[in-house]
């Protein structure tokens, strides 16, 4: 089986997908040899004429420069210098319109030629093989050579590749219509091109060099074969005339049958591609020492009277080229830089020629018609059939319009070589290439922003790590290191521990000592250990328990004192309660006397009054019994306190009598009773109230007798008195509620019995009152001598009241009251007998 090299030498060609056959239109510019133009009035040399970073400017405004003098020096990645195309003066350094569809301004050096065209010092090389690889690459680099057939990729980068190159491919196809710059260069300077090829062979050492030329250039094919006949490693290969066979990947497919994978470059598969114009510039740079300052440019179109190719200095304005070739513009004239397929319309002709400018096309309206309005896609698939990169132009256009950049990358947008074949065949006249160019620019800008953000993030993280590291170093620098213990110090600590151990028998004390030693060790060694506070906590808890017990004991003592004081107060309160009960009994008698009036009381009222009288009498009797029982108990109150209590009781009794008088006066105004009876009733009420007050005073004086009972018995007696008083009050309340619940219509028998009981009790009460009064008089007589000092000092008011003899008027009133009570009782009895 034949090898690949054998197949290539036999002239085999492998076709690529897609492609179109537009009219060539090359005869107009190949009828004349390449001409040289006269010097222009000014040259606008852009600093950016290639892919990569701009060079660093090394000249200034007003400076004189020589032909071939460097204006910049390489700075950054893929940076190549630019040189002065002729001698002259730098009139300005400013932004000027660029050779781009947008014509955005780029920094440019404006040179005014002096007309002398004086060269700077040149350094030609007679024997390039004597130079090292790096020296030869440096000459190419400093000469400012970049790719002259396409995007302007720096040539020194390709020449300095470290990858193994099997095939060096020379692109001499020049497939685009109207362009004939490479064709004429090969016709006239084939030997120079072959010399440049041999220099690249020396640098790259390829197995085979293939020159690809379209079959529509017979003169160029013959010239190149003649120039390369002495070099057997160079093959001139004729390829079919199909557009775009001049594309790098398409040409590799045509000549070798290999395909460059998506996202890769030809060097990845052992191939390298150079344009014939680039190789001729390498020849001049090495053998003549000339930098890249001029190139061949095709000036053609129906508006150009003198169509052909010219040697144009870099920076020459396009207007100068057109004027030199006889330009006759038409209305709305278009001027295209490049060919009709991949070129772009210039917004102005005041733009300088750059290293990648190979054609200036000035067509009329019949030659290159204006594109029509864009119409809707009819899905004819003509664009996909014509695409040489086997892409889907229709989908790419949709994604580009909707700015779906991820999908554009998925559909390999950057494999598009922007040949324009899809737009050429589109029946809807959709400018597909323009969509792709805009999308590519936006994606590159987005990627640049992402790279910038990533670098900023990396810088931030690096700075953060650096600051943290510096902070940690500062802390470690100021941190005190624990001092190293000597053997003597260690021995002292061990001896101290040995002395401490036998002294402590208790486990708690041992643990406390051990904790103290541990804390001391930790503190000395600089360790940040928390102290053991268990022993301190135990001591604190013990102190709290002791304080709590002390408070409880103190509270108990205070409660006992309070009980003693309460007993004394209870005795006084019992005396006051007895006085109030007696007063209530007397008030009841007065009410009964008043209620017994025969004129204003009817039968029903009499029955109710009898029931009330019985209840009140019973209540008074119970209260009297309780008082007597209480009086029998010895009191533990001293003389002074008894005197004060008696005075308070008398005052309260007097106040109660006044209130009773007011109540009786109010209640004693029935509508059926005349004024006389009301006056008598009021007088009787006042007499009873006064008598009740005197009786209370007498009892209080009697209760004031000193007792010979000790404190313990007094406390017991007081407690009993409180209990009885509480019981009496409870029974009184129950009696009142029972009395109130009795119906008004009490039967006659009960009324008679009640009347009899009332009379008996009234009689008994009067008798007891007389006996009590006699006792009080005898007590006053004996107590005056015994207690003259105390009574004169502490109880002046009590002595004054108790020693006052009862007047005859009072006795009279008391007799009247008893008579009224007996009359009421008799009347009630008679009424009961009549009813029965």
XYZ file of N, CA and C in Angstrom, residues 582 586 631 691-705 768-784 798-799 801-806:
129
model
N -72.754 43.821 124.803
C -73.664 44.338 125.827
C -74.443 45.528 125.314
N -78.581 46.081 124.999
C -79.365 47.231 125.479
C -80.130 47.889 124.355
N -64.834 36.911 130.967
C -64.410 37.717 132.117
C -63.830 36.842 133.196
N -77.435 54.528 129.619
C -77.309 53.464 130.597
C -76.385 52.359 130.099
N -76.490 52.010 128.792
C -75.622 50.976 128.217
C -74.170 51.400 128.267
N -73.914 52.678 128.026
C -72.536 53.185 128.072
C -71.979 53.069 129.474
N -72.816 53.433 130.491
C -72.335 53.339 131.867
C -72.051 51.881 132.232
N -72.925 50.966 131.757
C -72.713 49.552 132.070
C -71.406 49.060 131.446
N -71.131 49.487 130.255
C -69.879 49.076 129.575
C -68.662 49.583 130.313
N -68.728 50.837 130.762
C -67.602 51.395 131.513
C -67.369 50.598 132.784
N -68.488 50.236 133.445
C -68.345 49.469 134.670
C -67.687 48.128 134.407
N -68.081 47.459 133.335
C -67.461 46.167 133.016
C -65.991 46.308 132.711
N -65.661 47.375 131.953
C -64.246 47.574 131.607
C -63.410 47.824 132.841
N -64.019 48.596 133.777
C -63.272 48.861 135.010
C -63.066 47.582 135.781
N -64.079 46.751 135.770
C -63.972 45.473 136.474
C -62.905 44.589 135.823
N -62.891 44.583 134.469
C -61.921 43.751 133.743
C -60.497 44.227 133.943
N -60.357 45.472 134.413
C -59.008 46.032 134.558
C -58.296 45.562 135.801
N -58.975 44.751 136.626
C -58.327 44.240 137.842
C -57.069 43.464 137.434
N -79.313 41.484 137.110
C -77.848 41.371 136.950
C -77.215 42.742 136.861
N -77.924 43.659 136.247
C -77.369 45.000 136.105
C -77.255 45.686 137.452
N -78.260 45.479 138.304
C -78.229 46.089 139.640
C -77.098 45.506 140.458
N -76.910 44.173 140.391
C -75.821 43.542 141.123
C -74.457 44.023 140.611
N -74.342 44.152 139.369
C -73.053 44.598 138.793
C -72.753 46.012 139.234
N -73.772 46.844 139.309
C -73.556 48.231 139.701
C -73.083 48.289 141.134
N -73.646 47.414 141.975
C -73.221 47.384 143.369
C -71.774 46.955 143.469
N -71.387 45.965 142.708
C -69.989 45.510 142.723
C -69.058 46.617 142.292
N -69.448 47.362 141.291
C -68.585 48.431 140.788
C -68.371 49.507 141.832
N -69.420 49.818 142.581
C -69.285 50.859 143.613
C -68.319 50.419 144.688
N -68.421 49.148 145.122
C -67.490 48.662 146.141
C -66.077 48.607 145.592
N -65.897 48.256 144.303
C -64.553 48.205 143.701
C -63.952 49.571 143.613
N -64.765 50.566 143.328
C -64.251 51.933 143.254
C -63.767 52.418 144.617
N -64.480 52.033 145.669
C -64.109 52.483 147.019
C -62.779 51.895 147.427
N -62.555 50.581 147.187
C -61.298 49.934 147.578
C -60.153 50.268 146.644
N -60.434 50.486 145.366
C -59.343 50.714 144.398
C -58.804 52.096 144.418
N -59.482 53.036 145.055
C -58.992 54.418 145.058
C -57.724 54.536 145.865
N -60.713 57.510 133.099
C -61.449 56.356 133.632
C -61.912 56.614 135.040
N -61.093 57.229 135.908
C -61.483 57.521 137.283
C -62.628 58.501 137.320
N -64.929 58.976 135.062
C -66.198 58.392 134.605
C -66.714 57.365 135.595
N -65.823 56.489 136.119
C -66.259 55.384 136.969
C -66.767 55.886 138.320
N -66.248 56.979 138.846
C -66.619 57.464 140.184
C -67.845 58.358 140.165
N -68.405 58.525 138.979
C -69.605 59.371 138.913
C -70.827 58.571 139.354
N -71.599 58.981 140.433
C -72.753 58.215 140.899
C -73.924 58.353 139.957
N -74.720 57.294 139.919
C -75.885 57.311 139.043
C -76.925 58.275 139.611
